[in-house]
Structure formats: C-alpha cells, structure tokens
Tab-separated table of C-alpha atoms and ligand atoms in Angstrom:
chain	number	residue	atom	x	y	z
A	1	UNK	CA	112.732	33.138	-10.296
A	2	UNK	CA	112.256	34.646	-6.848
A	3	UNK	CA	111.543	31.910	-4.210
A	4	UNK	CA	108.225	32.218	-2.625
A	5	UNK	CA	107.602	31.627	1.102
A	6	UNK	CA	104.951	30.031	2.850
A	7	UNK	CA	103.857	29.657	6.447
A	8	UNK	CA	102.197	26.446	7.623
A	9	UNK	CA	100.258	26.276	11.005
A	10	UNK	CA	99.303	22.852	12.109
A	11	UNK	CA	96.178	22.298	13.773
A	12	UNK	CA	94.915	19.811	16.094
A	13	UNK	CA	94.218	18.175	19.581
A	14	UNK	CA	97.351	16.754	21.212
A	15	UNK	CA	98.115	13.329	20.047
A	16	UNK	CA	96.741	13.640	16.903
A	17	UNK	CA	100.233	12.853	14.609
A	18	UNK	CA	100.625	16.819	14.030
A	19	UNK	CA	104.486	16.416	14.737
A	20	UNK	CA	104.662	13.076	12.652
A	21	UNK	CA	103.406	14.912	10.084
A	22	UNK	CA	105.082	18.157	10.319
A	23	UNK	CA	108.708	16.290	10.320
A	24	UNK	CA	107.679	14.418	7.115
A	25	UNK	CA	107.021	17.784	5.366
A	26	UNK	CA	110.023	19.320	6.703
A	27	UNK	CA	111.800	16.094	5.205
A	28	UNK	CA	110.394	15.939	1.921
A	29	UNK	CA	110.824	19.696	1.155
A	30	UNK	CA	114.207	19.728	2.306
A	31	UNK	CA	114.879	16.819	-0.027
A	32	UNK	CA	113.393	18.993	-3.031
A	33	UNK	CA	115.844	22.237	-2.130
A	34	UNK	CA	112.743	24.066	-0.084
A	35	UNK	CA	114.499	25.454	2.966
A	36	UNK	CA	112.109	24.401	5.901
A	37	UNK	CA	111.963	25.053	9.749
A	38	UNK	CA	109.711	23.654	12.096
A	39	UNK	CA	108.958	25.658	15.295
A	40	UNK	CA	107.346	23.495	18.174
A	41	UNK	CA	105.582	25.001	20.997
A	42	UNK	CA	105.613	21.984	23.300
A	43	UNK	CA	109.630	21.728	22.668
A	44	UNK	CA	110.023	25.308	23.653
A	45	UNK	CA	107.982	25.214	26.950
A	46	UNK	CA	109.841	21.985	28.064
A	47	UNK	CA	113.216	24.335	27.334
A	48	UNK	CA	112.500	27.918	29.027
A	49	UNK	CA	109.459	26.951	31.513
A	50	UNK	CA	110.855	26.382	34.732
A	51	UNK	CA	107.343	25.341	36.376
A	52	UNK	CA	106.151	21.673	36.238
A	53	UNK	CA	103.778	21.697	32.934
A	54	UNK	CA	103.231	17.964	33.460
A	55	UNK	CA	100.121	19.067	35.636
A	56	UNK	CA	97.184	19.368	33.263
A	57	UNK	CA	95.944	22.482	35.087
A	58	UNK	CA	98.488	24.276	33.187
A	59	UNK	CA	96.623	23.782	30.239
A	60	UNK	CA	93.278	24.923	31.662
A	61	UNK	CA	92.290	27.780	29.701
A	62	UNK	CA	90.534	29.465	32.602
A	63	UNK	CA	94.058	29.394	34.770
A	64	UNK	CA	95.140	32.657	33.298
A	65	UNK	CA	99.202	32.677	34.347
A	66	UNK	CA	99.504	29.017	32.456
A	67	UNK	CA	97.439	30.706	29.255
A	68	UNK	CA	99.927	33.781	29.686
A	69	UNK	CA	102.805	31.635	29.232
A	70	UNK	CA	101.558	29.505	26.551
A	71	UNK	CA	100.602	32.471	24.386
A	72	UNK	CA	104.023	34.068	25.433
A	73	UNK	CA	105.664	30.854	23.785
A	74	UNK	CA	103.216	31.038	20.687
A	75	UNK	CA	104.198	34.456	19.999
A	76	UNK	CA	108.202	33.453	20.485
A	77	UNK	CA	107.777	30.873	17.686
A	78	UNK	CA	105.643	32.982	15.458
A	79	UNK	CA	108.131	35.631	15.486
A	80	UNK	CA	110.994	33.342	14.929
A	81	UNK	CA	109.481	31.983	12.072
A	82	UNK	CA	108.769	35.150	10.549
A	83	UNK	CA	112.026	36.122	11.122
A	84	UNK	CA	113.611	32.700	9.268
A	85	UNK	CA	111.037	33.488	6.314
A	86	UNK	CA	112.561	36.834	6.181
A	87	UNK	CA	116.094	35.577	6.067
A	88	UNK	CA	115.646	33.550	3.046
A	89	UNK	CA	114.091	30.667	4.800
A	90	UNK	CA	110.976	29.211	2.237
A	91	UNK	CA	108.544	27.286	4.721
A	92	UNK	CA	108.062	27.836	8.389
A	93	UNK	CA	105.673	25.172	9.934
A	94	UNK	CA	103.926	26.117	13.253
A	95	UNK	CA	103.922	22.687	15.366
A	96	UNK	CA	101.524	23.536	17.793
A	97	UNK	CA	97.608	22.577	18.426
A	98	UNK	CA	96.313	26.320	17.239
A	99	UNK	CA	92.907	24.755	18.133
A	100	UNK	CA	91.191	28.039	19.005
A	101	UNK	CA	89.606	30.329	16.750
A	102	UNK	CA	91.515	33.400	18.755
A	103	UNK	CA	94.909	31.476	18.492
A	104	UNK	CA	94.295	31.318	14.919
A	105	UNK	CA	93.144	34.724	14.580
A	106	UNK	CA	96.126	35.810	16.277
A	107	UNK	CA	98.464	34.093	13.714
A	108	UNK	CA	96.530	35.668	10.697
A	109	UNK	CA	97.308	39.268	12.007
A	110	UNK	CA	100.545	38.801	12.910
A	111	UNK	CA	101.671	36.594	9.800
A	112	UNK	CA	100.496	38.928	7.058
A	113	UNK	CA	103.691	38.655	5.019
A	114	UNK	CA	103.396	35.607	3.428
A	115	UNK	CA	100.665	33.273	2.802
A	116	UNK	CA	99.498	30.706	5.484
A	117	UNK	CA	98.332	27.050	5.238
A	118	UNK	CA	96.776	25.391	8.096
A	119	UNK	CA	96.699	21.740	8.185
A	120	UNK	CA	94.190	20.194	10.505
A	121	UNK	CA	95.075	16.835	11.761
A	122	UNK	CA	91.949	14.613	12.874
A	123	UNK	CA	92.173	11.181	14.355
A	124	UNK	CA	89.478	9.744	16.478
A	125	UNK	CA	90.241	6.142	16.673
A	126	UNK	CA	90.363	5.519	20.293
A	127	UNK	CA	92.646	2.493	20.009
A	128	UNK	CA	95.531	4.510	18.388
A	129	UNK	CA	95.108	7.783	20.806
A	130	UNK	CA	95.588	5.311	23.729
A	131	UNK	CA	98.761	4.077	22.223
A	132	UNK	CA	99.663	7.299	21.339
A	133	UNK	CA	99.249	8.815	25.003
A	134	UNK	CA	101.313	5.740	25.909
A	135	UNK	CA	104.166	7.184	23.543
A	136	UNK	CA	103.916	10.772	25.010
A	137	UNK	CA	104.137	9.814	28.691
A	138	UNK	CA	107.587	8.448	28.063
A	139	UNK	CA	108.713	11.957	27.809
A	140	UNK	CA	111.102	13.175	30.501
A	141	UNK	CA	108.454	15.736	31.666
A	142	UNK	CA	106.251	13.008	32.994
A	143	UNK	CA	109.067	10.642	34.594
A	144	UNK	CA	108.304	11.541	38.013
A	145	UNK	CA	104.546	10.432	37.617
A	146	UNK	CA	103.273	7.310	37.776
A	147	UNK	CA	102.246	5.934	34.708
A	148	UNK	CA	98.540	6.118	35.975
A	149	UNK	CA	98.813	9.748	36.682
A	150	UNK	CA	100.527	10.574	33.782
A	151	UNK	CA	97.886	8.777	31.507
A	152	UNK	CA	95.236	10.487	33.375
A	153	UNK	CA	97.050	14.048	33.315
A	154	UNK	CA	97.469	13.997	29.523
A	155	UNK	CA	93.963	12.788	29.076
A	156	UNK	CA	92.986	16.154	30.945
A	157	UNK	CA	95.008	17.934	28.916
A	158	UNK	CA	93.546	17.128	25.874
A	159	UNK	CA	90.115	17.621	27.287
A	160	UNK	CA	91.193	21.273	28.220
A	161	UNK	CA	92.027	21.665	24.295
A	162	UNK	CA	88.830	20.280	23.393
A	163	UNK	CA	86.915	22.629	25.242
A	164	UNK	CA	88.298	25.742	23.127
A	165	UNK	CA	88.384	23.730	19.595
A	166	UNK	CA	86.830	25.189	16.785
A	167	UNK	CA	87.527	23.362	13.849
A	168	UNK	CA	89.028	25.141	10.773
A	169	UNK	CA	86.269	26.450	8.407
A	170	UNK	CA	86.437	30.180	7.631
A	171	UNK	CA	89.908	30.053	6.733
A	172	UNK	CA	91.564	30.775	3.471
A	173	UNK	CA	93.899	28.071	2.761
A	174	UNK	CA	93.230	24.905	4.678
A	175	UNK	CA	93.436	21.017	4.573
A	176	UNK	CA	91.902	18.904	6.847
A	177	UNK	CA	93.449	15.654	7.104
A	178	UNK	CA	92.514	12.295	8.502
A	179	UNK	CA	96.297	11.797	9.860
A	180	UNK	CA	95.739	8.100	10.381
A	181	UNK	CA	94.797	7.262	6.971
A	182	UNK	CA	97.187	10.216	5.210
A	183	UNK	CA	93.646	11.228	3.791
A	184	UNK	CA	92.639	14.389	2.748
A	185	UNK	CA	88.862	14.943	3.996
A	186	UNK	CA	88.575	18.721	2.731
A	187	UNK	CA	90.878	20.997	1.493
A	188	UNK	CA	90.583	24.944	0.324
A	189	UNK	CA	93.783	25.868	-1.120
A	190	UNK	CA	94.074	29.366	-3.359
A	191	UNK	CA	95.920	28.678	-6.513
A	192	UNK	CA	98.728	31.510	-4.974
A	193	UNK	CA	100.073	29.023	-2.077
A	194	UNK	CA	103.460	28.003	-3.076
A	195	UNK	CA	104.455	24.265	-2.716
A	196	UNK	CA	101.240	22.967	-2.646
A	197	UNK	CA	101.160	20.247	-5.047
A	198	UNK	CA	104.443	18.551	-3.071
A	199	UNK	CA	102.736	19.286	0.156
A	200	UNK	CA	99.562	17.492	-0.781
A	201	UNK	CA	101.417	14.652	-2.268
A	202	UNK	CA	103.192	14.533	0.463
A	203	UNK	CA	100.399	14.354	3.050
A	204	UNK	CA	98.621	11.502	1.335
A	205	UNK	CA	101.791	8.986	0.974
A	206	UNK	CA	103.074	6.528	3.347
A	207	UNK	CA	106.212	6.737	3.817
A	208	UNK	CA	109.216	4.992	5.886
A	209	UNK	CA	112.608	6.449	6.052
A	210	UNK	CA	114.473	3.252	7.860
A	211	UNK	CA	112.266	0.027	7.927
A	212	UNK	CA	113.643	-3.372	9.286
A	213	UNK	CA	111.252	-6.256	8.246
A	214	UNK	CA	112.141	-9.186	10.170
A	215	UNK	CA	110.650	-12.794	10.479
A	216	UNK	CA	110.428	-14.516	13.536
A	217	UNK	CA	113.121	-17.227	14.264
A	218	UNK	CA	112.738	-20.646	13.649
A	219	UNK	CA	109.910	-22.477	15.737
A	220	UNK	CA	109.112	-26.244	16.432
A	221	UNK	CA	106.276	-26.069	14.510
A	222	UNK	CA	108.559	-24.836	11.667
A	223	UNK	CA	110.397	-27.953	12.100
A	224	UNK	CA	107.525	-29.853	11.707
A	225	UNK	CA	106.283	-27.960	8.838
A	226	UNK	CA	102.970	-27.113	10.667
A	227	UNK	CA	101.036	-23.618	9.971
A	228	UNK	CA	99.441	-21.422	12.335
A	229	UNK	CA	99.480	-22.223	16.258
A	230	UNK	CA	101.556	-20.532	18.898
A	231	UNK	CA	104.741	-22.213	18.730
A	232	UNK	CA	108.044	-21.116	20.324
A	233	UNK	CA	111.457	-20.728	18.897
A	234	UNK	CA	113.833	-23.667	18.804
A	235	UNK	CA	117.457	-23.337	20.054
A	236	UNK	CA	118.462	-22.653	16.468
A	237	UNK	CA	115.554	-19.507	16.543
A	238	UNK	CA	117.129	-17.827	19.843
A	239	UNK	CA	120.493	-18.382	17.963
A	240	UNK	CA	118.828	-16.680	15.270
A	241	UNK	CA	117.209	-13.629	17.772
A	242	UNK	CA	120.542	-13.590	19.281
A	243	UNK	CA	122.505	-13.016	16.000
A	244	UNK	CA	119.936	-10.186	14.964
A	245	UNK	CA	120.418	-8.484	18.433
A	246	UNK	CA	124.083	-8.450	17.714
A	247	UNK	CA	123.377	-6.880	14.095
A	248	UNK	CA	121.326	-3.932	15.488
A	249	UNK	CA	123.095	-3.287	18.479
A	250	UNK	CA	124.734	0.041	16.975
A	251	UNK	CA	121.559	0.853	15.391
A	252	UNK	CA	118.857	2.837	17.614
A	253	UNK	CA	115.658	1.090	17.451
A	254	UNK	CA	113.177	2.986	19.716
A	255	UNK	CA	109.961	0.748	19.090
A	256	UNK	CA	109.969	-3.230	17.710
A	257	UNK	CA	106.267	-3.924	16.457
A	258	UNK	CA	105.236	-7.472	16.806
A	259	UNK	CA	102.391	-9.734	16.506
A	260	UNK	CA	101.089	-10.992	19.713
A	261	UNK	CA	102.357	-14.507	19.041
A	262	UNK	CA	105.123	-15.987	21.038
A	263	UNK	CA	107.568	-16.289	18.346
A	264	UNK	CA	107.718	-12.852	16.884
A	265	UNK	CA	108.034	-11.429	20.735
A	266	UNK	CA	110.674	-13.978	21.702
A	267	UNK	CA	112.687	-12.742	18.698
A	268	UNK	CA	112.442	-9.179	19.761
A	269	UNK	CA	113.382	-9.838	23.299
A	270	UNK	CA	117.168	-10.272	22.602
A	271	UNK	CA	116.965	-7.313	20.160
A	272	UNK	CA	115.336	-4.950	22.764
A	273	UNK	CA	117.701	-6.037	25.859
A	274	UNK	CA	120.773	-4.761	23.328
A	275	UNK	CA	119.395	-1.478	22.987
A	276	UNK	CA	119.276	1.407	25.601
A	277	UNK	CA	116.187	2.597	25.366
A	278	UNK	CA	113.450	0.143	23.179
A	279	UNK	CA	109.746	-0.792	23.977
A	280	UNK	CA	108.050	-4.096	22.153
A	281	UNK	CA	104.548	-3.226	20.868
A	282	UNK	CA	102.587	-6.421	20.069
A	283	UNK	CA	99.989	-5.551	17.505
A	284	UNK	CA	97.449	-8.075	16.618
A	285	UNK	CA	97.452	-6.828	13.085
A	286	UNK	CA	100.457	-8.356	12.820
A	287	UNK	CA	99.353	-11.805	13.782
A	288	UNK	CA	99.764	-14.451	11.305
A	289	UNK	CA	97.108	-15.667	8.491
A	290	UNK	CA	94.661	-17.304	10.512
A	291	UNK	CA	94.527	-20.917	9.033
A	292	UNK	CA	90.757	-21.602	10.703
A	293	UNK	CA	90.201	-25.171	10.794
A	294	UNK	CA	93.470	-25.896	9.378
A	295	UNK	CA	95.676	-24.183	12.280
A	296	UNK	CA	98.417	-26.434	13.343
A	297	UNK	CA	98.050	-28.931	10.725
A	298	UNK	CA	101.175	-29.810	8.104
A	299	UNK	CA	100.977	-29.064	4.769
A	300	UNK	CA	101.409	-32.587	3.652
A	301	UNK	CA	98.123	-33.333	6.084
A	302	UNK	CA	96.140	-30.647	4.438
A	303	UNK	CA	97.217	-32.571	1.209
A	304	UNK	CA	96.073	-35.734	2.685
A	305	UNK	CA	93.095	-35.182	4.471
A	306	UNK	CA	91.670	-31.896	2.866
A	307	UNK	CA	92.288	-32.314	-0.626
A	308	UNK	CA	90.058	-29.697	-1.581
A	309	UNK	CA	91.580	-27.164	0.668
A	310	UNK	CA	94.866	-27.904	-0.965
A	311	UNK	CA	94.055	-27.809	-4.610
A	312	UNK	CA	91.592	-24.706	-4.117
A	313	UNK	CA	94.670	-22.782	-2.474
A	314	UNK	CA	96.848	-23.987	-5.227
A	315	UNK	CA	94.720	-22.598	-7.689
A	316	UNK	CA	94.347	-19.208	-6.269
A	317	UNK	CA	96.204	-18.545	-3.228
A	318	UNK	CA	95.768	-14.949	-2.562
A	319	UNK	CA	91.966	-14.973	-2.938
A	320	UNK	CA	91.225	-18.388	-1.180
A	321	UNK	CA	90.179	-18.172	2.455
A	322	UNK	CA	90.354	-20.637	4.984
A	323	UNK	CA	86.955	-21.715	6.722
A	324	UNK	CA	86.805	-20.402	9.911
A	325	UNK	CA	89.773	-18.232	9.405
A	326	UNK	CA	91.398	-15.844	6.803
A	327	UNK	CA	92.796	-15.614	3.301
A	328	UNK	CA	95.682	-13.060	1.712
A	329	UNK	CA	92.688	-10.891	0.262
A	330	UNK	CA	90.976	-10.783	3.655
A	331	UNK	CA	94.401	-9.843	6.027
A	332	UNK	CA	94.526	-6.821	3.711
A	333	UNK	CA	92.675	-4.480	5.840
A	334	UNK	CA	94.300	-5.190	9.172
A	335	UNK	CA	98.031	-5.220	8.077
A	336	UNK	CA	97.214	-1.965	6.317
A	337	UNK	CA	96.000	-0.699	9.699
A	338	UNK	CA	98.736	-2.421	11.562
A	339	UNK	CA	101.486	-0.334	9.250
A	340	UNK	CA	99.174	2.742	9.808
A	341	UNK	CA	99.348	2.154	13.635
A	342	UNK	CA	103.010	1.396	13.616
A	343	UNK	CA	103.977	4.557	11.168
A	344	UNK	CA	101.382	6.753	13.541
A	345	UNK	CA	103.104	5.760	17.142
A	346	UNK	CA	106.942	6.014	15.605
A	347	UNK	CA	108.676	9.244	14.697
A	348	UNK	CA	109.439	9.418	10.715
A	349	UNK	CA	113.140	9.802	11.598
A	350	UNK	CA	113.395	6.839	13.825
A	351	UNK	CA	114.416	3.419	12.523
A	352	UNK	CA	111.547	1.202	12.568
A	353	UNK	CA	111.142	-2.890	13.144
A	354	UNK	CA	108.272	-4.696	12.685
A	355	UNK	CA	109.053	-8.796	13.640
A	356	UNK	CA	106.214	-10.892	11.615
A	357	UNK	CA	105.532	-13.694	9.690
A	358	UNK	CA	105.895	-15.436	6.669
A	359	UNK	CA	102.369	-14.160	5.326
A	360	UNK	CA	101.828	-11.585	7.235
A	361	UNK	CA	105.448	-9.892	6.158
A	362	UNK	CA	104.481	-10.503	2.467
A	363	UNK	CA	101.613	-8.610	2.922
A	364	UNK	CA	103.699	-5.783	4.774
A	365	UNK	CA	106.335	-5.742	1.933
A	366	UNK	CA	103.469	-5.636	-0.716
A	367	UNK	CA	102.234	-2.279	0.953
A	368	UNK	CA	105.278	-0.382	0.035
A	369	UNK	CA	106.343	-2.741	-2.872
A	370	UNK	CA	103.649	-3.175	-6.133
A	371	UNK	CA	103.218	-6.660	-6.501
A	372	UNK	CA	100.846	-8.321	-8.967
A	373	UNK	CA	98.192	-9.980	-6.148
A	374	UNK	CA	98.983	-13.346	-7.824
A	375	UNK	CA	102.647	-13.118	-6.954
A	376	UNK	CA	102.096	-11.712	-3.203
A	377	UNK	CA	101.720	-15.133	-1.665
A	378	UNK	CA	105.139	-16.339	-2.658
A	379	UNK	CA	107.341	-13.470	-1.851
A	380	UNK	CA	110.065	-15.054	-0.090
A	381	UNK	CA	110.310	-14.008	3.233
A	382	UNK	CA	113.485	-16.537	4.769
A	383	UNK	CA	114.200	-16.825	8.389
A	384	UNK	CA	117.811	-15.932	8.370
A	385	UNK	CA	117.645	-12.680	6.815
A	386	UNK	CA	115.540	-9.453	6.909
A	387	UNK	CA	114.342	-6.745	4.248
A	388	UNK	CA	115.539	-3.278	4.537
A	389	UNK	CA	112.740	-0.736	3.158
A	390	UNK	CA	113.222	2.904	2.617
A	391	UNK	CA	110.267	4.413	0.827
A	392	UNK	CA	109.739	8.114	0.314
A	393	UNK	CA	108.743	10.458	-2.315
A	394	UNK	CA	112.096	10.362	-3.521
A	395	UNK	CA	113.643	6.953	-3.078
A	396	UNK	CA	112.293	3.428	-2.991
A	397	UNK	CA	114.765	0.998	-1.553
A	398	UNK	CA	114.139	-2.567	-1.027
A	399	UNK	CA	117.312	-5.093	0.244
A	400	UNK	CA	117.449	-8.357	1.659
A	401	UNK	CA	120.266	-8.678	3.845
A	402	UNK	CA	121.684	-11.174	6.045
A	403	UNK	CA	122.531	-10.774	9.484
A	404	UNK	CA	125.087	-12.861	10.207
A	405	UNK	CA	128.321	-11.879	10.627
B	501	F6P	O1	104.825	-21.753	8.016
B	501	F6P	C1	104.669	-20.725	8.674
B	501	F6P	C2	103.461	-19.934	8.247
B	501	F6P	O2	103.794	-18.374	8.812
B	501	F6P	C3	101.921	-20.370	8.720
B	501	F6P	O3	101.987	-20.215	10.118
B	501	F6P	C4	101.459	-19.803	7.705
B	501	F6P	O4	99.633	-20.464	7.876
B	501	F6P	C5	101.895	-20.066	6.610
B	501	F6P	O5	103.385	-19.611	6.994
B	501	F6P	C6	101.475	-18.828	5.353
B	501	F6P	O6	102.573	-19.039	4.267
B	501	F6P	P1	101.646	-19.842	2.957
B	501	F6P	O7	100.791	-18.549	2.825
B	501	F6P	O8	102.732	-19.709	1.881
B	501	F6P	O9	101.230	-21.251	3.438
C-alpha cells in the first residue's frame, strides 16, 4: 500500500502547549512506524538569528525587520518539511504560532502537494499560563534579563501575537484542542486525511512516559498516627529523602511537583540538590485530603471521640466527606487539575516526579490505572517505595519499586 503523507500545522499563541502536543504526536506516530518530524520555528530562530530575539519588539507585527526574519524562518521550515515528505517522510509537523490568516494562507499555497491538518491549541487558564511563562523564561535566550524583565517581555510577545490572531474557521481540516484538558472543542476533518484516527486518539489521551510517584518521608505525625496537619520529617524521614536523592542522582529530573506541605517539599529538597538543574514546583492541587474537623487527630481519637465519623467512613470510604473538609470523591477534580498542570508544564520526553501524600497519591495513581472507586482509598502507598508509571497509547506499566540500595 502506498504510504500516505500529511502536514500538520500547529496553531496557537505562545505558551499554549503546542510543542508538548507536537512532541506527543511525533512520539506516538513514530511508535506506530509513521516517519514523523517536527519543524520548530522558535528553535530555528534561536539557532540562526544573531540579534537578541528575547526583546518583545522583535515580534511586533509593525517591525518590518523582525517580520522579515520570522517569515524567512517560517519559509525555511516549510521547505524542509516539504523535502522531508518528498523524501519518504510521512508526517511533517510545523511547530509555530501560525496565528495569522496570512501565514496560514501562505502555508496552504506553498504546501499543496499533501493534505494539511491544522491543530489549534487553546488554553486561557491564567494560573497555568503564568506557570508556563515561568518555565519559558528558563530558556537561555532570557538568561541575561532579570526575572521580571523576562516575564514582562514574554507577555508583550504574547500580546503582539494576540494582535494578529485569527482563530481557525475556514480551513478545510482542523482540530481545535483545549490543550490543558486534552479535549477536542471543534473539528472538521475530511475523510481523506491520513492517520486521523490515531492523531485524534493521541490528542485526547493523557500520556506520561516516565512518572515517579513518591510519598513524602516519615513525619512526626506519622509516628503518632495523626492525620493531616503540616508536620515535618523525622530523622528517619530525612534519611529516606537522602536515599531517594541518591537513587535518582543518575536520572535527570528537571521538575519535581510537590504539595504545599512541608513534608513533601522537605522530601523533594535533597533530590533537587543532587540534580544539575531541577526546580521544585509546589501545587496546592496535590495537598493531602483535608480532614476538616478531624485534622491533626489520631485514628484512635476519631474512633473514640467521633465514632459516627469512624463508622461512616469505614462503610463507604470513597464517598465519605469529612465535615468542613474533603473526601476522596471531592478530591478528584483538584487532583486531575494538578495532573493536567504537571503534564502541561513538563516536556513529554522528560522524567516527571511528584512527591505527594497517601490519599493524594492514591488519586493520582488511579487517574492512570483503573481501579474501582471503592478500592481507591485502600491502594497501598508506602513510604519506603515509589511507583514508576509509564502510561502511553502503547504501553501501561506500573511498578512499585524500592529506592534503597
Ligand atoms: O496518615 C497520613 C495521611 O496522609 C493523612 O494525612 C490522611 O488523612 C490519610 O493519610 C489518608 O489516608 P486514609 O484515607 O486511609 O485515612
């Protein structure tokens, strides 16, 4: 059978997750033996342009020189993509903003030898955009600027793109994707578009290549069997954190997501300190279940002083909601949001680490591994082992591993 070829053109403002989606598509297509390559305009610009392109004015649509350079880069990548398909490649992904109507017209007129599918990434979640911008300004391109100047510059860059943005509508083949939630908002795909079932499926699936899901080390509250609170690690807990740090020393962990609680951040710190370049990102979404009016009590105190809580929870642990607090069932939305946030901020090819809590980790684990809800509150989450999770279209792997030598 003749191999079919396809151009995919990403569309979207900066920091909308286009490169993450492009990488994910490439990974999955390659796994299905579809020869795929990404042509990223930003990377090419950083490679070949000598002037300082961290300055937002470079992206001003009225700056003729900047426009000419960017158009030249776009053209170079369009030509390279075309050559790739003509040399036997199957999917060429143009990873650039492509937000203006003129740019897309240009792509359509130059690439008329194979079908084109436009994929627009949409995400207007302010908090996630802020976090994503913080990740972007880590790039060497902004190295000479203060943090504030880099953030400001990146936001100005976004507003320049915003001023020329025209959402997809008249194009023959397009998908509008909520890139935070992996949800298709709108799609128009002609039946002759090759690989479209695969592509659609990849777009809507949360995938993690390498996720290390760790529970914080032992705390003073753990020794007393007390729940909740914001207790610190014990000597043994610190030793566990150091053992984890030693275990992960040879793996590259660019980001560690924790909760906002001291015990998870303290567990992550020695791990970060053994890495060359690693940032801890505390997310409130990964906080432990809020046990409301039972916070800081021991299980024995609850059984003695609040038997109604103890027995109601025993009867239906997943659906029980602590008064003034949470239950497993009501944690689900925030935990899902935390996972989306962590995946959005990470490169899909990188190792991802989450240091969480017993109940929080149960919910994270069950996001990737189907468990009946009534079994979720009993998933085994020890402190001397961690879960390694690899969950893609093609592979589902869950391993409980010891980090001790
Ligand atoms: O004991 C540690 C802990 O993380 C508590 O803070 C939390 O309330 C509890 O585990 C959750 O586990 P379970 O739902 O089994 O009570």
